Short mmCIF file of N, CA and C in Angstrom, two decimals:
data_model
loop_
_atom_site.label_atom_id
_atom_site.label_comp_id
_atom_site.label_asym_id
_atom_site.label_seq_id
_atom_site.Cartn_x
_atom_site.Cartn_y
_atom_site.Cartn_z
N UNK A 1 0.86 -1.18 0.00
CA UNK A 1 0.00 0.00 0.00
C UNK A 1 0.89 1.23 0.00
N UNK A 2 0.56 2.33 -0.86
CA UNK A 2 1.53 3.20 -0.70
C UNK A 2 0.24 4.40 -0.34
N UNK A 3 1.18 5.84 0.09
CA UNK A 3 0.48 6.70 0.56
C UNK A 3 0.85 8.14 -0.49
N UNK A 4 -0.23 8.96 -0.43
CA UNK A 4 0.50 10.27 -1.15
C UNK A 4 2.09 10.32 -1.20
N UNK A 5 2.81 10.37 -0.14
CA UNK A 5 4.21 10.85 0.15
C UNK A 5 5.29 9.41 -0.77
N UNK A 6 4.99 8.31 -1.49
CA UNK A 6 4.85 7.46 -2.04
C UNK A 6 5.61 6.63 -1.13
N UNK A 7 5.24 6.65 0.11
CA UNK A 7 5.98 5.14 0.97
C UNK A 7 5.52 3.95 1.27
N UNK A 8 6.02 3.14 1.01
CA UNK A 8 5.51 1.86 0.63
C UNK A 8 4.98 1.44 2.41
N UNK A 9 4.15 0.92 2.46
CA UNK A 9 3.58 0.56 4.17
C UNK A 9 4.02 -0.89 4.25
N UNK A 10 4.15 -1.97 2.93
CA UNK A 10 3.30 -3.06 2.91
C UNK A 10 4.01 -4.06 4.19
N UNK A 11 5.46 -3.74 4.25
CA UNK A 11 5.83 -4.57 5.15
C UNK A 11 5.68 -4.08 6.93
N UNK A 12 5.26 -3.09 7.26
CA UNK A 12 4.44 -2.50 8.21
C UNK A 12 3.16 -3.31 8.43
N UNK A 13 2.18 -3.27 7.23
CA UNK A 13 0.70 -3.92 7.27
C UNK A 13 1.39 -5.44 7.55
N UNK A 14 1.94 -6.17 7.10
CA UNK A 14 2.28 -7.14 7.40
C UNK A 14 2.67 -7.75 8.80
N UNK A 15 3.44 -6.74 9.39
CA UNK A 15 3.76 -7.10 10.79
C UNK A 15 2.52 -7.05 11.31
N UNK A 16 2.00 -6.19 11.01
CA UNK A 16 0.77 -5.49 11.78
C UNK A 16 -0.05 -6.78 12.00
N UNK A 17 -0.26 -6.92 10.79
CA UNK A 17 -1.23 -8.26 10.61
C UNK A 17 -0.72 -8.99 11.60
N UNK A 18 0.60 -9.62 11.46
CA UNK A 18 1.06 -11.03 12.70
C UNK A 18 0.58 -10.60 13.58
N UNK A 19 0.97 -9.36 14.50
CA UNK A 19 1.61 -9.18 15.72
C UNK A 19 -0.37 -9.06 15.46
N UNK A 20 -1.43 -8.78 15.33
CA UNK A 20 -2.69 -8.62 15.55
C UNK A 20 -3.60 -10.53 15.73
N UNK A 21 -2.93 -11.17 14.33
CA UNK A 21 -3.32 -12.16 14.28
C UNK A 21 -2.89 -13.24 15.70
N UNK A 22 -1.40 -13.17 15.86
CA UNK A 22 -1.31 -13.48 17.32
C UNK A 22 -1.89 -13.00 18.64
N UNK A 23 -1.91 -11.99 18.87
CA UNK A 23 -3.08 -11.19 19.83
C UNK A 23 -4.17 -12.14 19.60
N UNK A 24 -4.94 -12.22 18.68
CA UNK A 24 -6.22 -12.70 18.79
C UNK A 24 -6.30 -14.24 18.77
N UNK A 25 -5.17 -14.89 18.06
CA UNK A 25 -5.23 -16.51 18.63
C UNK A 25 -4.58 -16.58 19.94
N UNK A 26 -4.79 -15.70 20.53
CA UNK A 26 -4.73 -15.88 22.28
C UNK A 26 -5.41 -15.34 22.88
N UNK A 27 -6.72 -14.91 21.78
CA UNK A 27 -8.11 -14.23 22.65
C UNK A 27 -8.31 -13.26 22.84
N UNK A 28 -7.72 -12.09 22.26
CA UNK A 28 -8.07 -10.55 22.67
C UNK A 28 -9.10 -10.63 21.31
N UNK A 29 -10.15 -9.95 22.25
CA UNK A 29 -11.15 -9.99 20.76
C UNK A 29 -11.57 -8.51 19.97
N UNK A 30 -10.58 -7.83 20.56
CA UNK A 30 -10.67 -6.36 19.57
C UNK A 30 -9.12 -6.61 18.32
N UNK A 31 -8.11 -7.54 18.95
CA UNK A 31 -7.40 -8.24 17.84
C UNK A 31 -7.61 -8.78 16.97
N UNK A 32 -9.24 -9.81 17.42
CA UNK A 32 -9.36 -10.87 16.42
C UNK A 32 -10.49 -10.12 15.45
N UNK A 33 -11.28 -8.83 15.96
CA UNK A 33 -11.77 -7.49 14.82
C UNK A 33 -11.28 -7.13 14.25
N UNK A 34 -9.90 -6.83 14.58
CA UNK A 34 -8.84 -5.89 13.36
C UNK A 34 -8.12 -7.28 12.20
N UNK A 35 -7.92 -8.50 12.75
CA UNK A 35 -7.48 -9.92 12.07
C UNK A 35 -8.45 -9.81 10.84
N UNK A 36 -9.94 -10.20 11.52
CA UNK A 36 -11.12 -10.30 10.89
C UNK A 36 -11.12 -9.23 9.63
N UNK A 37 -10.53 -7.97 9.43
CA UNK A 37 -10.71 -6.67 8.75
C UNK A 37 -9.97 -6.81 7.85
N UNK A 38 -8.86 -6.84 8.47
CA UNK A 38 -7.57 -7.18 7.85
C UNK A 38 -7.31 -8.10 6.50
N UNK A 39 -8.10 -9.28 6.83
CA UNK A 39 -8.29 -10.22 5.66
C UNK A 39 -9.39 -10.00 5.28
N UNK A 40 -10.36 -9.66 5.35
CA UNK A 40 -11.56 -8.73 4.76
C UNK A 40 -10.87 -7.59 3.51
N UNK A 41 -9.81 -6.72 4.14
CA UNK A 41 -9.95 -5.84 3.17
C UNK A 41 -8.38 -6.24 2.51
N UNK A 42 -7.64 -7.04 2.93
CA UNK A 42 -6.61 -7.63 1.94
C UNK A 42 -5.67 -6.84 2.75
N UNK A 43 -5.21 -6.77 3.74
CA UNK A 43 -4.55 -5.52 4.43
C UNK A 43 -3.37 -6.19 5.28
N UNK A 44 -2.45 -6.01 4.25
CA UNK A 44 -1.21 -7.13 5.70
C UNK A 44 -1.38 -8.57 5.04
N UNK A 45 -2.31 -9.00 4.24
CA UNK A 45 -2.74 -10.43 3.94
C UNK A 45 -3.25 -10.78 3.04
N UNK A 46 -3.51 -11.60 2.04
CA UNK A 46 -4.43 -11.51 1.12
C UNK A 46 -5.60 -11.65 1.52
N UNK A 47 -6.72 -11.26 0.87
CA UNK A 47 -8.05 -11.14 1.24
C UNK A 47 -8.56 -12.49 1.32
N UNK A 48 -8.98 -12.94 2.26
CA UNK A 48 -9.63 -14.34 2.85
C UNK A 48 -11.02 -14.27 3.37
N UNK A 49 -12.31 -14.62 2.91
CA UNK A 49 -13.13 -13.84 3.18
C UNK A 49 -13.64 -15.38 4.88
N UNK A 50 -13.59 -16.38 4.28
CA UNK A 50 -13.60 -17.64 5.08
C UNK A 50 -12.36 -16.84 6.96
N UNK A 51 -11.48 -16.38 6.48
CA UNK A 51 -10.76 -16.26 7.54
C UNK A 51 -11.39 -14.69 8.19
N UNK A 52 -11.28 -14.32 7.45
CA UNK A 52 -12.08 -13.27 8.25
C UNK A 52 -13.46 -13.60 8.90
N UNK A 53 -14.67 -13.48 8.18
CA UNK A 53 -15.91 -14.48 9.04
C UNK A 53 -15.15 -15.27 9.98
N UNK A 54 -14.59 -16.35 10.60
CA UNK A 54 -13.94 -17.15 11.80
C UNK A 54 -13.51 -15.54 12.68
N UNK A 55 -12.32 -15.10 12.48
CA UNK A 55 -12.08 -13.70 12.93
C UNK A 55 -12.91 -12.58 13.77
N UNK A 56 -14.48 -12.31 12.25
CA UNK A 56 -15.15 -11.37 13.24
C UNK A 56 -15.95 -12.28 14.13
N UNK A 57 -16.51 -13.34 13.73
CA UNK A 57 -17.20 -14.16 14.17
C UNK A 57 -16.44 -14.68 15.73
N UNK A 58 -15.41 -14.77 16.48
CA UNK A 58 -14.93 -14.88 17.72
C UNK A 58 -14.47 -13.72 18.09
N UNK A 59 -14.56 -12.52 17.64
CA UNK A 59 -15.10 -11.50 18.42
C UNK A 59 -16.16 -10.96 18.71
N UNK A 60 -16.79 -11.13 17.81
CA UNK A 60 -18.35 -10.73 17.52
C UNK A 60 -19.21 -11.52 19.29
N UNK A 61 -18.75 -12.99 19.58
CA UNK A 61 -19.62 -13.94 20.07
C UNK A 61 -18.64 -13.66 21.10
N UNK A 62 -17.56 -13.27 21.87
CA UNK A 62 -16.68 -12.66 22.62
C UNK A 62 -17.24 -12.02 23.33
N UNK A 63 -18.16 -10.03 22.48
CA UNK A 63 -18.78 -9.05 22.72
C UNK A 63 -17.63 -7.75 22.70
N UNK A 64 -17.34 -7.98 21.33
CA UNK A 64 -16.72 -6.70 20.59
C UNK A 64 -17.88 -6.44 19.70
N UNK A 65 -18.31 -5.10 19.98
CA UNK A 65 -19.36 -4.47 19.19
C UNK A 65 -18.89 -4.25 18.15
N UNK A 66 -18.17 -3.79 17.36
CA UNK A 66 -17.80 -3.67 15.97
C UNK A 66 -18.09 -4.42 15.36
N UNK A 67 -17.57 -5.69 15.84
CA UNK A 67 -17.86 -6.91 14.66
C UNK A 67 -19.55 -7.37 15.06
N UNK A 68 -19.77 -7.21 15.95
CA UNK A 68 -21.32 -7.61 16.45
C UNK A 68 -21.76 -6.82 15.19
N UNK A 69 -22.14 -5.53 14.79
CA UNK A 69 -23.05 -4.85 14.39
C UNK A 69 -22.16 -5.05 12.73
N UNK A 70 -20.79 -5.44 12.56
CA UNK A 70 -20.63 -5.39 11.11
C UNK A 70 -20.71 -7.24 10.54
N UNK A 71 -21.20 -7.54 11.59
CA UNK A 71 -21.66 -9.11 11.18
C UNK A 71 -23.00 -9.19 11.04
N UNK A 72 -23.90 -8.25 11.54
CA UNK A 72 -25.32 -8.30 11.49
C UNK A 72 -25.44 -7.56 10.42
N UNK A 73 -24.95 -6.17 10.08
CA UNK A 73 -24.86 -5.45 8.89
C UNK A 73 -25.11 -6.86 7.32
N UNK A 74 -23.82 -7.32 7.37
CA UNK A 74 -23.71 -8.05 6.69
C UNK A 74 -24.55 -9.46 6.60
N UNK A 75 -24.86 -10.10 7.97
CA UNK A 75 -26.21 -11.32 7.98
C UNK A 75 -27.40 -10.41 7.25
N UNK A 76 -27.85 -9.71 7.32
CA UNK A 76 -28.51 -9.02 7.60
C UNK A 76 -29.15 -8.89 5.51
N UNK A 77 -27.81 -8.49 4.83
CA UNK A 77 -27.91 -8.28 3.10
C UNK A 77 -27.72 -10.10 2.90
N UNK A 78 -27.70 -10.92 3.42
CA UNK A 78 -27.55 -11.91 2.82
C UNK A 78 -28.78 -12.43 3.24
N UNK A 79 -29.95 -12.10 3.92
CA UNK A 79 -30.67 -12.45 4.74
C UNK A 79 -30.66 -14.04 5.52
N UNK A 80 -29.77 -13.94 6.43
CA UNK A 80 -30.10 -14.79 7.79
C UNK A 80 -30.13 -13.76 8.74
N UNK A 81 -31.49 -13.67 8.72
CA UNK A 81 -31.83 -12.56 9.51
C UNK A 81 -31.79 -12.84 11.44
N UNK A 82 -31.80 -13.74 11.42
CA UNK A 82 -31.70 -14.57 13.04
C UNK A 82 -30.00 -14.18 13.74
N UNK A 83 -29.10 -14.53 12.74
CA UNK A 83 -27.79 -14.54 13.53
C UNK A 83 -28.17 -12.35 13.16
N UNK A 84 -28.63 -12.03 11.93
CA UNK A 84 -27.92 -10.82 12.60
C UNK A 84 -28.75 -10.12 13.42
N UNK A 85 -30.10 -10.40 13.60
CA UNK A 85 -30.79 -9.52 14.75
C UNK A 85 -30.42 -10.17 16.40
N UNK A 86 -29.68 -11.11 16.32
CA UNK A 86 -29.14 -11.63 17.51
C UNK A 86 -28.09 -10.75 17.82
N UNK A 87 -27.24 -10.60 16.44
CA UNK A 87 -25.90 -9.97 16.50
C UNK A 87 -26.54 -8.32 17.12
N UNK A 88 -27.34 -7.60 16.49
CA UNK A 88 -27.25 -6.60 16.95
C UNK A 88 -28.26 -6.10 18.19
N UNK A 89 -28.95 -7.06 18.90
CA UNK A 89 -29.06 -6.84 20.04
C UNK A 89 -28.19 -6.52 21.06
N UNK A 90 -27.14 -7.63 20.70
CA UNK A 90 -25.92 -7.92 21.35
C UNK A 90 -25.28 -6.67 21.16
N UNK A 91 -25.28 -6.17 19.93
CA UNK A 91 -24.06 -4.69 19.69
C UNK A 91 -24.84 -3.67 20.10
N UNK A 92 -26.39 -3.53 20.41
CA UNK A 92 -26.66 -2.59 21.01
C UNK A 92 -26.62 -2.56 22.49
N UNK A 93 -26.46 -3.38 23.03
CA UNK A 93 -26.47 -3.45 24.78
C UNK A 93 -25.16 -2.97 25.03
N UNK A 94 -24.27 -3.20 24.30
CA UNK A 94 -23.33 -3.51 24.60
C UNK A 94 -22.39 -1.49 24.09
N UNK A 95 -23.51 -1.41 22.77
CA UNK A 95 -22.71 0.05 21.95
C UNK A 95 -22.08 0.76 23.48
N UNK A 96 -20.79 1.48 22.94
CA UNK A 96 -20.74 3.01 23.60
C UNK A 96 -20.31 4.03 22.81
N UNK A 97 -20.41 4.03 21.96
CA UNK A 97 -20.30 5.34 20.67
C UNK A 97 -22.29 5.29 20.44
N UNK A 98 -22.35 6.54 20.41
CA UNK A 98 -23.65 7.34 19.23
C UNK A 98 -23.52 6.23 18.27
N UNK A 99 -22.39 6.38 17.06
CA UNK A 99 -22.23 5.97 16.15
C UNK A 99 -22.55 4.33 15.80
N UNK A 100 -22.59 3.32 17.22
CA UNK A 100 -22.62 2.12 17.34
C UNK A 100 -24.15 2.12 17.71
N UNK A 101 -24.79 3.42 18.22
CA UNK A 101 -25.78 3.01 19.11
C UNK A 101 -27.27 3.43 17.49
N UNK A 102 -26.97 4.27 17.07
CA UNK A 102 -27.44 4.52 15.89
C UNK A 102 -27.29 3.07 14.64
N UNK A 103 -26.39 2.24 14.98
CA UNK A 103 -25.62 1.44 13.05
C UNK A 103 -27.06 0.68 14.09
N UNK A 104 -26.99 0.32 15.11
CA UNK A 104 -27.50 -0.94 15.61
C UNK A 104 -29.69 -0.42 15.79
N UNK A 105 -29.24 1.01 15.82
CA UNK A 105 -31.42 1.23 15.39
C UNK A 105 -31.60 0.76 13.70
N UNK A 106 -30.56 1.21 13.17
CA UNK A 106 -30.73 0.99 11.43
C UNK A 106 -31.05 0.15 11.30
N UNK A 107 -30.08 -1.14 12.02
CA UNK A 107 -30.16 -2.37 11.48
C UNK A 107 -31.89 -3.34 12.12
N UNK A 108 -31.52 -2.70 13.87
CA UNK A 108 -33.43 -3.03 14.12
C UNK A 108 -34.35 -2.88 13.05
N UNK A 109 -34.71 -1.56 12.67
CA UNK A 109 -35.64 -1.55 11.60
C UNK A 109 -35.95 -2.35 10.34
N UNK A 110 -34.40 -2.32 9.85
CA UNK A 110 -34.63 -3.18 8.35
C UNK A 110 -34.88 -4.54 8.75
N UNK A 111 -34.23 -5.04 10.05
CA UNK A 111 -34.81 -6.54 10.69
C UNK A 111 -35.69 -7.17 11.06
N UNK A 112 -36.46 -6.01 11.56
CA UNK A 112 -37.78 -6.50 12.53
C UNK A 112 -38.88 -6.32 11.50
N UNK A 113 -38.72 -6.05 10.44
CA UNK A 113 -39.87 -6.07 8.95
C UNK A 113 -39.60 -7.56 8.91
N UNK A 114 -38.57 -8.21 9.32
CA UNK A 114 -38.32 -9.67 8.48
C UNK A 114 -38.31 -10.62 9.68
N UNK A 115 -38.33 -10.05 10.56
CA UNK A 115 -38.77 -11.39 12.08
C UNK A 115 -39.81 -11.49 12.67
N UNK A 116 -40.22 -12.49 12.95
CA UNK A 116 -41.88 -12.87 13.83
C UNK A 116 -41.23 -12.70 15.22
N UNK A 117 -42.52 -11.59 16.31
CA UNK A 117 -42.33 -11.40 17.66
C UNK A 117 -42.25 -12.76 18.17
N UNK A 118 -42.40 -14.02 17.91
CA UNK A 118 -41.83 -15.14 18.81
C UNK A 118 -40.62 -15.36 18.57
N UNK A 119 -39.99 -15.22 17.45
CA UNK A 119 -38.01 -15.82 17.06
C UNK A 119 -37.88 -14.29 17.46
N UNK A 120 -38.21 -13.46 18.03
CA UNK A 120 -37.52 -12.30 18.41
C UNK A 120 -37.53 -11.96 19.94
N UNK A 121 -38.54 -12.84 20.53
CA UNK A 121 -38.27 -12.58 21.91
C UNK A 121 -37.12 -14.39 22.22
N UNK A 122 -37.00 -15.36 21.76
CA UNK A 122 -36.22 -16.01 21.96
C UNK A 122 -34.51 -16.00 21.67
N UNK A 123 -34.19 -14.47 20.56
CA UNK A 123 -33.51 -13.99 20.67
C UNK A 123 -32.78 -13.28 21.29
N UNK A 124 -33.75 -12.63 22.32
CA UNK A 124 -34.24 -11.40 23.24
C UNK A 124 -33.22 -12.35 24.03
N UNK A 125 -33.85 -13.24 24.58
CA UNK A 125 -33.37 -14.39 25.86
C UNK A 125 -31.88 -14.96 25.14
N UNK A 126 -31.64 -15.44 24.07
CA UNK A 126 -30.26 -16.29 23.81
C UNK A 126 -29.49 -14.33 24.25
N UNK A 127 -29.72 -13.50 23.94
CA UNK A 127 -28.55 -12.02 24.19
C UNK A 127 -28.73 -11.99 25.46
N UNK A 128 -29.54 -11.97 26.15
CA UNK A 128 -29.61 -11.90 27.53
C UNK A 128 -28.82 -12.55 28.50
N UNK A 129 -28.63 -14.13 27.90
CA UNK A 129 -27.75 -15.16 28.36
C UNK A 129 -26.40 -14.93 28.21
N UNK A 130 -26.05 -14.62 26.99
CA UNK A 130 -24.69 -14.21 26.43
C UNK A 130 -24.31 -13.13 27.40
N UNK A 131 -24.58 -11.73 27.67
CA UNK A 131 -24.24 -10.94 28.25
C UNK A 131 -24.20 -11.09 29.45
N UNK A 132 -25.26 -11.95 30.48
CA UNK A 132 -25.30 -12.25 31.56
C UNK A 132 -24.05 -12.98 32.49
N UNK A 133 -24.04 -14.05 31.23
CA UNK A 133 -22.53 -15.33 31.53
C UNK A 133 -21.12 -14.71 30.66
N UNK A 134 -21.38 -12.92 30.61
CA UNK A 134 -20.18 -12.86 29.85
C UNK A 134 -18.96 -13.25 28.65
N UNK A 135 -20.62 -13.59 27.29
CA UNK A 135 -20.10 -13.84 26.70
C UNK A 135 -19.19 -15.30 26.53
N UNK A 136 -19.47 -16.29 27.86
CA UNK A 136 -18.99 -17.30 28.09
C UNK A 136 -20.47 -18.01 27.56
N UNK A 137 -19.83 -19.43 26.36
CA UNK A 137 -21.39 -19.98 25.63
C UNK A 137 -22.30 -19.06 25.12
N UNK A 138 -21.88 -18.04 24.23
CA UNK A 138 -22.60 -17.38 23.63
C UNK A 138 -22.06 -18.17 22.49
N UNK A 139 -23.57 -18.14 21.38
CA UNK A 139 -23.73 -18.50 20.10
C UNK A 139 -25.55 -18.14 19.87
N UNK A 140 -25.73 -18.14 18.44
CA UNK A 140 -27.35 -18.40 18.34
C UNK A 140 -27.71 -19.40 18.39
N UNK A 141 -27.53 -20.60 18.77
CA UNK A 141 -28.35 -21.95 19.57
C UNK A 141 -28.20 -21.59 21.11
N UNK A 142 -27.64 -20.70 21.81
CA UNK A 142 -27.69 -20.51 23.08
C UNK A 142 -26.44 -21.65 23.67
N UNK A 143 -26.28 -22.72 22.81
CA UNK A 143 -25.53 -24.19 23.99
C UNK A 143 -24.20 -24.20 23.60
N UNK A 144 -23.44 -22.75 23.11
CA UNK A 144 -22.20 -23.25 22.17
C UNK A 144 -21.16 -23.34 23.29
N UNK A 145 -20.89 -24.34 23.58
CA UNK A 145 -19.30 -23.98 24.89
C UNK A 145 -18.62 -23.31 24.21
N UNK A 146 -17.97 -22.85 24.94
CA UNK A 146 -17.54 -21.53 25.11
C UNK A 146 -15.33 -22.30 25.07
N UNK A 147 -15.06 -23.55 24.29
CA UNK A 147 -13.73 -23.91 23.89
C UNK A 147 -14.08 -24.38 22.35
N UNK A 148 -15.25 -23.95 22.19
CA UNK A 148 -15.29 -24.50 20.36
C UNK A 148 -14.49 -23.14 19.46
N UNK A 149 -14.00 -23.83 18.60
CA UNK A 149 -13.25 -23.05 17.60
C UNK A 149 -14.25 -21.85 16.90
N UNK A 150 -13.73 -20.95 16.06
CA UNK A 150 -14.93 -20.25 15.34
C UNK A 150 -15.24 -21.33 13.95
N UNK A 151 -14.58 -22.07 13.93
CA UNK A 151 -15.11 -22.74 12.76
C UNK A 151 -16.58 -23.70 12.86
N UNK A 152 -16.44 -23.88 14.52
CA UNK A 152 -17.46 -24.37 15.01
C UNK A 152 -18.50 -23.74 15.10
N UNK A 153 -18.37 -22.72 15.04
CA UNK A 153 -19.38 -21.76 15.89
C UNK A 153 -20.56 -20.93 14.22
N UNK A 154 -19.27 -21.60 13.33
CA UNK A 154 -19.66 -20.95 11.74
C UNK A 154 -21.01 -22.05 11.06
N UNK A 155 -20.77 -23.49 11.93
CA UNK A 155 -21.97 -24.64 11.55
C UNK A 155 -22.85 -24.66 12.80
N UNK A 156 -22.89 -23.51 13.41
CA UNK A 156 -23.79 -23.80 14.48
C UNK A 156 -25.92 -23.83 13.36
N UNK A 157 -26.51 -25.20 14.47
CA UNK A 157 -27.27 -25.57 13.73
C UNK A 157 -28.59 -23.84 14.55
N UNK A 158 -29.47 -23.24 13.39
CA UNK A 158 -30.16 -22.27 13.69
C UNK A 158 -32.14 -23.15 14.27
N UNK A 159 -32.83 -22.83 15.06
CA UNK A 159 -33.92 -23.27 15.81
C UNK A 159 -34.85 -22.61 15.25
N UNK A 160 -34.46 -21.21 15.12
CA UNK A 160 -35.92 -20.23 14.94
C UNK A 160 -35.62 -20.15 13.24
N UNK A 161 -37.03 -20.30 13.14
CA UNK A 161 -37.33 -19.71 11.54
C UNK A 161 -38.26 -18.43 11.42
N UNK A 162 -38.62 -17.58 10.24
CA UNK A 162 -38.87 -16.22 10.15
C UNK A 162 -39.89 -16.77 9.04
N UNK A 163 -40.91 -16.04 9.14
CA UNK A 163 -41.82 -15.92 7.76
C UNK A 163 -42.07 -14.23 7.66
N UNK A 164 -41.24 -13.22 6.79
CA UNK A 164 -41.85 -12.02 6.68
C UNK A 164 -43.03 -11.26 6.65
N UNK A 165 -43.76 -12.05 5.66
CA UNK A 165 -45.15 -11.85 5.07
C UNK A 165 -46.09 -12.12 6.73
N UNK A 166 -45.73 -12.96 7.64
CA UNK A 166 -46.50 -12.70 8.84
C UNK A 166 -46.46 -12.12 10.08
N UNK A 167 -44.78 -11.61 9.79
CA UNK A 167 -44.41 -10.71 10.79
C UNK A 167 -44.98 -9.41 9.86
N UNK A 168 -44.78 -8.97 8.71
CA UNK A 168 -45.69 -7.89 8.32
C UNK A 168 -47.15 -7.80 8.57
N UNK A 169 -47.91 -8.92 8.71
CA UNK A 169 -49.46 -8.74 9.00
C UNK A 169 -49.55 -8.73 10.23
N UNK A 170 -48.53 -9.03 11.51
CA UNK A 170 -48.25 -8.62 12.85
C UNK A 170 -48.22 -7.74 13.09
N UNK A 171 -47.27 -6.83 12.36
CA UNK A 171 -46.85 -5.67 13.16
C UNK A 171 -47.99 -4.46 12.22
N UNK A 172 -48.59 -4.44 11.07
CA UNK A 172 -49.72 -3.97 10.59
C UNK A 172 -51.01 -4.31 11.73
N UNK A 173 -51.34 -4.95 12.49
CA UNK A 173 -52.69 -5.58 13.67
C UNK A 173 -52.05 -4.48 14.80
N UNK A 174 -50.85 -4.75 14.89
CA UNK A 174 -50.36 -3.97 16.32
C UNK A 174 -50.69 -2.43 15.88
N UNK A 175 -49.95 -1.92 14.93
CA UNK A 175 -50.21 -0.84 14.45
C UNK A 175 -51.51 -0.08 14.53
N UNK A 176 -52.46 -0.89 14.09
CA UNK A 176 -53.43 -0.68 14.31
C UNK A 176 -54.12 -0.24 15.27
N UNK A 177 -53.72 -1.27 16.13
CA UNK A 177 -54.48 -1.28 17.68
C UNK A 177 -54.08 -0.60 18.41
N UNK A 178 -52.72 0.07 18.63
CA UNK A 178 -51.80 1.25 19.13
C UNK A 178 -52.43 2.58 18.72
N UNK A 179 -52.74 2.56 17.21
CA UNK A 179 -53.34 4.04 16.71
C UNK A 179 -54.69 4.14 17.48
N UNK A 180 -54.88 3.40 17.75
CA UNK A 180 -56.73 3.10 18.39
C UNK A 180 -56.55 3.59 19.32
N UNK A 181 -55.63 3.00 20.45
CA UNK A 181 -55.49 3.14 21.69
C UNK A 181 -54.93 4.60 21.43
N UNK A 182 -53.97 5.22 20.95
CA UNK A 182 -53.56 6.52 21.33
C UNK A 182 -54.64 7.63 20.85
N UNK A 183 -55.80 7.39 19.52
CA UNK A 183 -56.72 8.04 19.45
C UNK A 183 -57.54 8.15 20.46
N UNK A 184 -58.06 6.58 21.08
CA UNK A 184 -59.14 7.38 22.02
C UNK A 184 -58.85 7.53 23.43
N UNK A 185 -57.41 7.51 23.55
CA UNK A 185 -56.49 8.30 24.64
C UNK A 185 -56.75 10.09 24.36
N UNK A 186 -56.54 10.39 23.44
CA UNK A 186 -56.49 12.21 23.42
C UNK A 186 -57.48 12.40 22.90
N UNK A 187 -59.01 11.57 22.43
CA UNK A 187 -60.09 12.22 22.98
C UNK A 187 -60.83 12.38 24.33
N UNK A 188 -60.48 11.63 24.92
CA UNK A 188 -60.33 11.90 26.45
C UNK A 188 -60.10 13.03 27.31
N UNK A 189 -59.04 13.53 26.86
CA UNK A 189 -58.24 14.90 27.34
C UNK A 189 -59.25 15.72 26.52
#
């Protein structure tokens, strides 16, 4: 990679990469975000898209918000909508930037058009667990021990299924019944 001033970085990105990739195969999981990036954007490494997913994916399930909310970002356009509205529950409890606390309302909205309120309150409970036990056996089946590899954690088998079309005629009934209730709330007053 070179920069305006034309200096070559590449053997810089390279260290960078080791000395990050080691950090994180010993568990720092804001290491194994920048690993995860790193071979994502070809940076220090060639672009590995398999090694990166493992990468953000054991930080992500760790509870590094970055990769939480740029793994749901991304579940999210491929639609498995389960791991990423899991993912960004998780990155919103967890946000402390505006900037994290905002990526993670975006991503609610475009999600919750595509999940039924029952796979969303059992989601509710698998983040609850995760954060509770510190991220120790966090996964979306809820049972992942917490010494499985991320490769493991990449075939974890999914429980809840989504039908859009009836979470849209859900949340259209609620809608409804909310406008009702707040109309003949302020004819009241």
């Amino acid at each position: 990679i070179e920069l305006d001033r034309g200096q070559d970085f590449g053997d810089e990105l390279r260290q960078a990469f080791i000395l990050f990739k080691e950090a994180a195969d010993a568990g720092n999981i804001d290491a194994a975000y920048r690993t995860g990036l790193m071979y994502q954007e070809g940076r220090g490494i060639s672009v590995n898209f398999s090694e990166s997913e493992k990468y953000l994916k054991l930080s992500a399930y760790r509870g590094q918000v970055d990769s939480q909310l740029l793994l749901a970002s991304r579940y999210s356009k491929q639609g498995d909508f389960e791991e990423a509205y899991l993912l960004t529950i998780l990155g919103k409890a967890l946000a402390n930037t505006e900037e994290q606390f905002d990526t993670s309302n975006q991503l609610f909205q475009v999600l919750s058009e595509n999940i039924l309120s029952t796979a969303i309150e059992k989601l509710q409970d698998i983040a609850a667990n995760c954060i509770q036990n510190r991220f120790d056996s966090c996964s979306l089946n809820g049972s992942k021990n917490s010494t499985e590899s991320p490769d493991d954690t990449a075939s974890t088998s999914k429980e809840v299924k989504f039908f859009s079309t009836e979470k849209a005629d859900e949340n259209n009934a609620y809608d409804k019944k909310r406008e009702e209730e707040l109309n003949s709330s302020s004819q009241e007053f």
